[in-house]
Short mmCIF file of C-alpha atoms and ligand atoms in Angstrom, two decimals:
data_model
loop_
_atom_site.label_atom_id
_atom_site.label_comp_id
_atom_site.label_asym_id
_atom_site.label_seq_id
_atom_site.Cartn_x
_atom_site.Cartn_y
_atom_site.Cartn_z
CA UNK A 1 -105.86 -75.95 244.01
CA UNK A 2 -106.80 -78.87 245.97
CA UNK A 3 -105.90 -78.45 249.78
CA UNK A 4 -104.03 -81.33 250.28
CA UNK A 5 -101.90 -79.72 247.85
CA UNK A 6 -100.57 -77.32 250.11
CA UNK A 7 -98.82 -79.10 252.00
CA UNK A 8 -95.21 -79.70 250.93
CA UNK A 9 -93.70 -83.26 251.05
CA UNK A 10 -89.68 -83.51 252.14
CA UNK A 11 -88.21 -86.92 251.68
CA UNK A 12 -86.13 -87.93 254.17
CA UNK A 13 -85.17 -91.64 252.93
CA UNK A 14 -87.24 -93.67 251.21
CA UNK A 15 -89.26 -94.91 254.22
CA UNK A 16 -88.95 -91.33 256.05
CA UNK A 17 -91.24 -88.29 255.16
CA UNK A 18 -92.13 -85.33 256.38
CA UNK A 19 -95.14 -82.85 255.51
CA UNK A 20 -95.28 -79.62 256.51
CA UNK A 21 -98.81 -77.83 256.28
CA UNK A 22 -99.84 -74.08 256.29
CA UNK A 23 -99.00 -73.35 259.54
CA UNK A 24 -95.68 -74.94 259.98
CA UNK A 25 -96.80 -78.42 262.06
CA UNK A 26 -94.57 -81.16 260.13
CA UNK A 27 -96.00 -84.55 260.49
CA UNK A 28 -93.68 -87.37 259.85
CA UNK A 29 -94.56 -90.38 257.68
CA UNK A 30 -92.78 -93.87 258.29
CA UNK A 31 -93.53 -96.37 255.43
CA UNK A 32 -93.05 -99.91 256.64
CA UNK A 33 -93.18 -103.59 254.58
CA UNK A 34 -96.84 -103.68 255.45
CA UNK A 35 -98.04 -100.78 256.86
CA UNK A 36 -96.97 -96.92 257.58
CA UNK A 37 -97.59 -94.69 260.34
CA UNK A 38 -98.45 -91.08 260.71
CA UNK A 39 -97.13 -89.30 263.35
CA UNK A 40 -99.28 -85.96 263.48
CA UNK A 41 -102.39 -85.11 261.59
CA UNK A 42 -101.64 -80.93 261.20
CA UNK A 43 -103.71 -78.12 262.24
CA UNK A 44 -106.23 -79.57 260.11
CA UNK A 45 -106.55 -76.83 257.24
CA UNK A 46 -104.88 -79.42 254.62
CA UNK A 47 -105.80 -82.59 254.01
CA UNK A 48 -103.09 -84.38 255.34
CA UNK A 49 -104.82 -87.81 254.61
CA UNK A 50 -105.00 -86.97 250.74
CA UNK A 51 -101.22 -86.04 250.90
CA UNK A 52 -100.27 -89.44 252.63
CA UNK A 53 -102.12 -91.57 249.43
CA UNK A 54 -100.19 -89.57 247.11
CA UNK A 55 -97.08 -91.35 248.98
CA UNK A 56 -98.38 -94.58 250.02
CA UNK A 57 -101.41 -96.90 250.16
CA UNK A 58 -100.57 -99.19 252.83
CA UNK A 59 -102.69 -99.38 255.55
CA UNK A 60 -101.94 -96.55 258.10
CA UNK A 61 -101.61 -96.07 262.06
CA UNK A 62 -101.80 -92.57 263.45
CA UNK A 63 -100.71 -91.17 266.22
CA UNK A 64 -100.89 -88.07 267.82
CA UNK A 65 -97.38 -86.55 269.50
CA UNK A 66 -99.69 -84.66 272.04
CA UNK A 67 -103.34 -82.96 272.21
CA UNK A 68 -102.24 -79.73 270.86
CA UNK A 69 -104.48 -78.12 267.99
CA UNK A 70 -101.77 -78.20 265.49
CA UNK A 71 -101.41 -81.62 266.32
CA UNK A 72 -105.13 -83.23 265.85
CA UNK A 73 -106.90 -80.82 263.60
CA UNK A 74 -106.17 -83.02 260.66
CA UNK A 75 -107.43 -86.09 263.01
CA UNK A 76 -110.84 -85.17 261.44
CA UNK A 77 -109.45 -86.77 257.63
CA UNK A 78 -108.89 -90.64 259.94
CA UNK A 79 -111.49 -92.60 261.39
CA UNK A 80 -109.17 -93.65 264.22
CA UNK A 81 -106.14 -91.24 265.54
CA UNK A 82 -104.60 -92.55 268.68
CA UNK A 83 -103.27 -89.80 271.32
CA UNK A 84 -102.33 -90.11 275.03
CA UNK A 85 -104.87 -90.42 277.71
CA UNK A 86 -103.07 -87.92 279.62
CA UNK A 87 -103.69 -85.25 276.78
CA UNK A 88 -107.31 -85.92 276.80
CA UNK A 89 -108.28 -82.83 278.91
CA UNK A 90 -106.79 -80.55 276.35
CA UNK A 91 -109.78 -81.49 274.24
CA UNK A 92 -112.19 -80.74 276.02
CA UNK A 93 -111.31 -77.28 275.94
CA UNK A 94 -111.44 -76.85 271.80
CA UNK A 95 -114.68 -76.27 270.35
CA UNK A 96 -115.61 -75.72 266.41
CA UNK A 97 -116.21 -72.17 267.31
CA UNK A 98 -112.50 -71.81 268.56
CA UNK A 99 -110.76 -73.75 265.84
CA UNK A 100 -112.57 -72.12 262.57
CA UNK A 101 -111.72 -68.72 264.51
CA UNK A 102 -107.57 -69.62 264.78
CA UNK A 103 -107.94 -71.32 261.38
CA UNK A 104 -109.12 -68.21 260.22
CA UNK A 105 -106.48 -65.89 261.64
CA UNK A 106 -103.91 -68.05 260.45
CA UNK A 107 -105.28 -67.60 256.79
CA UNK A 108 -104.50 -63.75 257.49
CA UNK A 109 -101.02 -64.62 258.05
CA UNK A 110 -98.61 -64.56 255.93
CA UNK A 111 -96.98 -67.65 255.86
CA UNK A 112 -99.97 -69.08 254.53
CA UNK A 113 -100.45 -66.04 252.19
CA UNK A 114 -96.88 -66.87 250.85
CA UNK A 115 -97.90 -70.52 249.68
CA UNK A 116 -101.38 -69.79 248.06
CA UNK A 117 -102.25 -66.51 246.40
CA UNK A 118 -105.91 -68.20 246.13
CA UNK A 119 -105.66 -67.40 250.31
CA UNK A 120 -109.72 -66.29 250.24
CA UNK A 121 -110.53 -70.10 250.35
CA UNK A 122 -109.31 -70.45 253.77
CA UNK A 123 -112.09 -68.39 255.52
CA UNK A 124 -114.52 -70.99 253.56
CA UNK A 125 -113.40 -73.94 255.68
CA UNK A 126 -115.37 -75.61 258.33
CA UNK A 127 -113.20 -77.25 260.51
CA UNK A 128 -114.93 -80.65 262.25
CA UNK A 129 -114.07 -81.73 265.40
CA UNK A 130 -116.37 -84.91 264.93
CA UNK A 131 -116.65 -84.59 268.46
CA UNK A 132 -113.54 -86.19 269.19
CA UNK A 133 -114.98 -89.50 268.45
CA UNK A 134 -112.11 -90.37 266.18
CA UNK A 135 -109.69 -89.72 268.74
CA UNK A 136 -108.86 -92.91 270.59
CA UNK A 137 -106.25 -93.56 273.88
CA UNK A 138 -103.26 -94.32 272.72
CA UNK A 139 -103.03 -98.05 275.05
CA UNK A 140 -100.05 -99.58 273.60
CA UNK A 141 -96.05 -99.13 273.99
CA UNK A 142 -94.91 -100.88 270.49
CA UNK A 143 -96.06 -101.56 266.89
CA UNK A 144 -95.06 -103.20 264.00
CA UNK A 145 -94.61 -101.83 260.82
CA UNK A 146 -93.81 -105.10 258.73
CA UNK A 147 -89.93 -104.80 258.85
CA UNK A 148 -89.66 -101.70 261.56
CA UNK A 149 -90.70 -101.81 264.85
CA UNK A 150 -91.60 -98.49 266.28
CA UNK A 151 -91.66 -98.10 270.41
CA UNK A 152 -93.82 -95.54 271.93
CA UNK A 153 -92.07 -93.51 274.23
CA UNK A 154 -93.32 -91.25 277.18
CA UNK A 155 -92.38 -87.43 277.07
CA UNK A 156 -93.58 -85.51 279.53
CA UNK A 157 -92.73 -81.57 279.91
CA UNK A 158 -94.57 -79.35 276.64
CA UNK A 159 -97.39 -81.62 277.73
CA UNK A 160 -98.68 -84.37 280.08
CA UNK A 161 -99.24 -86.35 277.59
CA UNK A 162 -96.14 -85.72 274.57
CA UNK A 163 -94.89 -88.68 273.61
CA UNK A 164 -91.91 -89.67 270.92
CA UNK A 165 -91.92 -92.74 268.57
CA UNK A 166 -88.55 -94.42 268.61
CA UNK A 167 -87.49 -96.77 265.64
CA UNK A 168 -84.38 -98.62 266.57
CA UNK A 169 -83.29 -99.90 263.11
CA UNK A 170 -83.68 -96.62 261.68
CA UNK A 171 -81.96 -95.07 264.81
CA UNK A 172 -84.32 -92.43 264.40
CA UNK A 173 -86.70 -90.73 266.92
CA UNK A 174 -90.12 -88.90 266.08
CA UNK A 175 -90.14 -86.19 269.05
CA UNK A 176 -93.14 -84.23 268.33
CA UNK A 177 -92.53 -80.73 270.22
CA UNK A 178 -91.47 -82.45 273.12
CA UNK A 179 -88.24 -82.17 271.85
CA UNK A 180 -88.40 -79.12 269.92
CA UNK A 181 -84.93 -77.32 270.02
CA UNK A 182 -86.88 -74.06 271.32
CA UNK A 183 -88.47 -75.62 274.60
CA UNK A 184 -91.88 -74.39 274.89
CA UNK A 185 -93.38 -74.93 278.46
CA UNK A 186 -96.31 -72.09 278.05
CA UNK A 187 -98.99 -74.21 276.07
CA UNK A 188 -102.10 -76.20 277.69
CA UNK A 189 -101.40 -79.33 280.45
CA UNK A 190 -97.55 -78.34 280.58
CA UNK A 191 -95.36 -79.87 283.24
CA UNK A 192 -92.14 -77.99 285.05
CA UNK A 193 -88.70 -77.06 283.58
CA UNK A 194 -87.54 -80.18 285.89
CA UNK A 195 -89.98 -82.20 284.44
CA UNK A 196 -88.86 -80.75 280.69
CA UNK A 197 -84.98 -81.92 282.29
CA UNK A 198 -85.52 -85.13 283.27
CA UNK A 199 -87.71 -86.10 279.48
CA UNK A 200 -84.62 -84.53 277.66
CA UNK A 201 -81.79 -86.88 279.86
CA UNK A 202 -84.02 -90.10 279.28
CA UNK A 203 -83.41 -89.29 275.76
CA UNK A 204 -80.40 -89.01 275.58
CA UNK A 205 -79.74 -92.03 276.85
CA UNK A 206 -82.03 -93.81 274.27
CA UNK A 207 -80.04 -95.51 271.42
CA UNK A 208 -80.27 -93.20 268.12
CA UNK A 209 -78.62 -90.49 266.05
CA UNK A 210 -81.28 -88.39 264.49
CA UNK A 211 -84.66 -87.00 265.80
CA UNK A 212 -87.31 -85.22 263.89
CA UNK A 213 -90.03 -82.75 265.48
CA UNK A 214 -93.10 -80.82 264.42
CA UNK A 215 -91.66 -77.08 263.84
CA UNK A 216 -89.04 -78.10 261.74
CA UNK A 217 -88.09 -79.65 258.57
CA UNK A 218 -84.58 -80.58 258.69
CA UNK A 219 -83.39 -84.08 260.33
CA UNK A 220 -81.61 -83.14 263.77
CA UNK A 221 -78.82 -84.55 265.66
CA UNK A 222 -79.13 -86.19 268.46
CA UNK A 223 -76.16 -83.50 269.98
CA UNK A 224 -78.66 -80.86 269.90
CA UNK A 225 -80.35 -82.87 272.77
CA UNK A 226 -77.35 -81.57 275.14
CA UNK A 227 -77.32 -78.46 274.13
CA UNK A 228 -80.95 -78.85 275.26
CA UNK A 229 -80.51 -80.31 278.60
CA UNK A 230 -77.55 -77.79 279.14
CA UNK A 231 -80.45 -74.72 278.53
CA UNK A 232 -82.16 -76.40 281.16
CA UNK A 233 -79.80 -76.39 283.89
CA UNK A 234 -79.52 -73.40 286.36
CA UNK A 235 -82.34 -71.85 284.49
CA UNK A 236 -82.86 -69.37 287.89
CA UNK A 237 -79.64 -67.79 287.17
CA UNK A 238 -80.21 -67.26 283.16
CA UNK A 239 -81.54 -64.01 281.45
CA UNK A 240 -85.06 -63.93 280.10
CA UNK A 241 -87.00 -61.45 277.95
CA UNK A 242 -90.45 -61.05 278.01
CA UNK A 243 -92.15 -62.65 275.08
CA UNK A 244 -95.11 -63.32 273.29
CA UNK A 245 -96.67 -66.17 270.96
CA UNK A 246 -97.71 -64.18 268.03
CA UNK A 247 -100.00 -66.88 266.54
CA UNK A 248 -102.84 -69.19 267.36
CA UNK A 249 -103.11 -70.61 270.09
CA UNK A 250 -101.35 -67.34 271.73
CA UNK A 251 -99.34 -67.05 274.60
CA UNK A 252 -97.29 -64.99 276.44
CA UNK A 253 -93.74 -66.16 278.45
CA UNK A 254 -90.20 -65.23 278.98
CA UNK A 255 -87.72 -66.38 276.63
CA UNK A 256 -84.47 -67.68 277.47
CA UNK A 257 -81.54 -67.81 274.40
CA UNK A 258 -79.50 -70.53 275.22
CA UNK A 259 -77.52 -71.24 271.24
CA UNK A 260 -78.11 -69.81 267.96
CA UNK A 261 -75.21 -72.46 266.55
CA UNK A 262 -76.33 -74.66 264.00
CA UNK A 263 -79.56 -74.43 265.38
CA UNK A 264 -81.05 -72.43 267.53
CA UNK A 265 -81.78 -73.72 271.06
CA UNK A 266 -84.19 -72.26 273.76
CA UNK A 267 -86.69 -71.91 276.85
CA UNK A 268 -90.18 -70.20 276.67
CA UNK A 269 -91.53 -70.64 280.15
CA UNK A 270 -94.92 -68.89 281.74
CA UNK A 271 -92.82 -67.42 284.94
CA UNK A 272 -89.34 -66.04 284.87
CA UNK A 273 -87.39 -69.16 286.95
CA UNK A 274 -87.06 -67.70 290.62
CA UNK A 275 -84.70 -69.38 293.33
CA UNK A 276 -86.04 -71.54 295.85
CA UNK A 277 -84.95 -70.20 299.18
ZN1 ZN B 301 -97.57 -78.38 271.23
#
């Protein structure tokens, strides 16, 4: 089995895709007149690259939703992969050492177990960081697709540098995790619950209906953004249980429950929210 074939392709509408690799990051594909874009490149285990030409061979931007691993370990299958200045610094801090060792762990696991029963493959790949040099700053606000427009928009909050693609005539949003229904503020360069509040209420007021993000594959409504904001408020007088990130990259948090309607909304924060006297 090739690798690219293990990642599993969901078709959203015929210009919206979304592929979801071994370890759960869904990267969204928008296929314009004359060109697409990739939002995402995956952990980097699959070749998420192979998976896009099985879809489409029009000339492709890609962008990075934020520095995390699971975000730009597939930027090694582009030569050019644009992500935020302002995520930068999380690089700096991933080494080929580090990433073939979580790669590795997340071949014991089962969800990747469940999807290949030829699993002894995984602890054969290399994973290249090509030293970053494919990795470019992200210096521009809008791009043209051919017959969509896509607008870069700034997310702060799950990281410094999270941003969302907005496309206006689709009235569809690419959020990355920055707004991921379970709010995770425990992961490298992450800003403040405020912060987190004030990125969720500038989305609202954006024009749209339906948002994607990486850790799920289903098309969301935009009403699950004030659910969101709502789990934010008052966050000092709200229960948390202690809690811990089982997987690469690890972590450990409290976890707030805010909704498990429709679909489940939450807070994972590094220090239980204290009054300010
Ligand atoms: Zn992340």
């Amino acid at each position: 089995m090739n690798s690219q074939d293990m990642i599993k392709t969901i078709k959203i509408s015929d210009k919206v895709y979304i592929l979801e690799d071994a370890f759960g990051t869904c990267s969204n594909l928008v296929i314009g007149a004359k060109k697409a874009l990739l939002f995402d490149t995956g952990c980097g285990l699959d070749d998420i690259n192979a998976a896009v030409r099985k879809i489409t061979d029009l000339p492709l931007l890609v962008i990075a939703s934020h520095g995390h691993f699971d975000h730009i370990g597939g930027s090694r299958f582009f030569d050019k992969v644009f992500l935020s200045e302002k995520d930068r610094n999380i690089l700096d801090t991933y080494d080929e050492a580090l990433l073939n060792k979580w790669i590795s762990e997340m071949g014991d696991g089962d969800d990747y177990k469940t999807q290949d029963s030829e699993n002894a493959i995984v602890q054969e790949i290399t994973f290249g960081c090509k030293e970053w040099k494919q990795i470019a700053n992200l210096d521009f606000g809008r791009f043209d697709l051919g017959d969509l427009e896509g607008e870069v928009i700034e997310l702060p909050g799950h990281s410094a540098g999270s941003v969302g693609i907005i496309f206006r005539k689709l009235r569809l949003v690419l959020g990355g995790d920055a707004l991921s229904p379970i709010i995770t503020l425990i992961f490298k360069n992450h800003g403040s619950i405020e912060e987190q509040r004030s990125t969720i209420k500038k989305s609202i007021d954006l024009d749209f209906d339906y948002f994607l993000v990486s850790h799920n594959n289903k098309l969301l409504k935009k009403e699950i953004l004030y659910s969101m904001a709502a789990c934010l408020e008052n966050t000092e007088e709200k229960r948390f249980i202690k809690y811990t990130y089982p997987k690469p990259p690890y972590g450990e948090g409290y976890f707030h429950v805010h909704s498990l309607r429709d679909e489940p909304v939450g807070l994972i924060v590094e220090q239980r929210p204290t009054k300010i006297k």
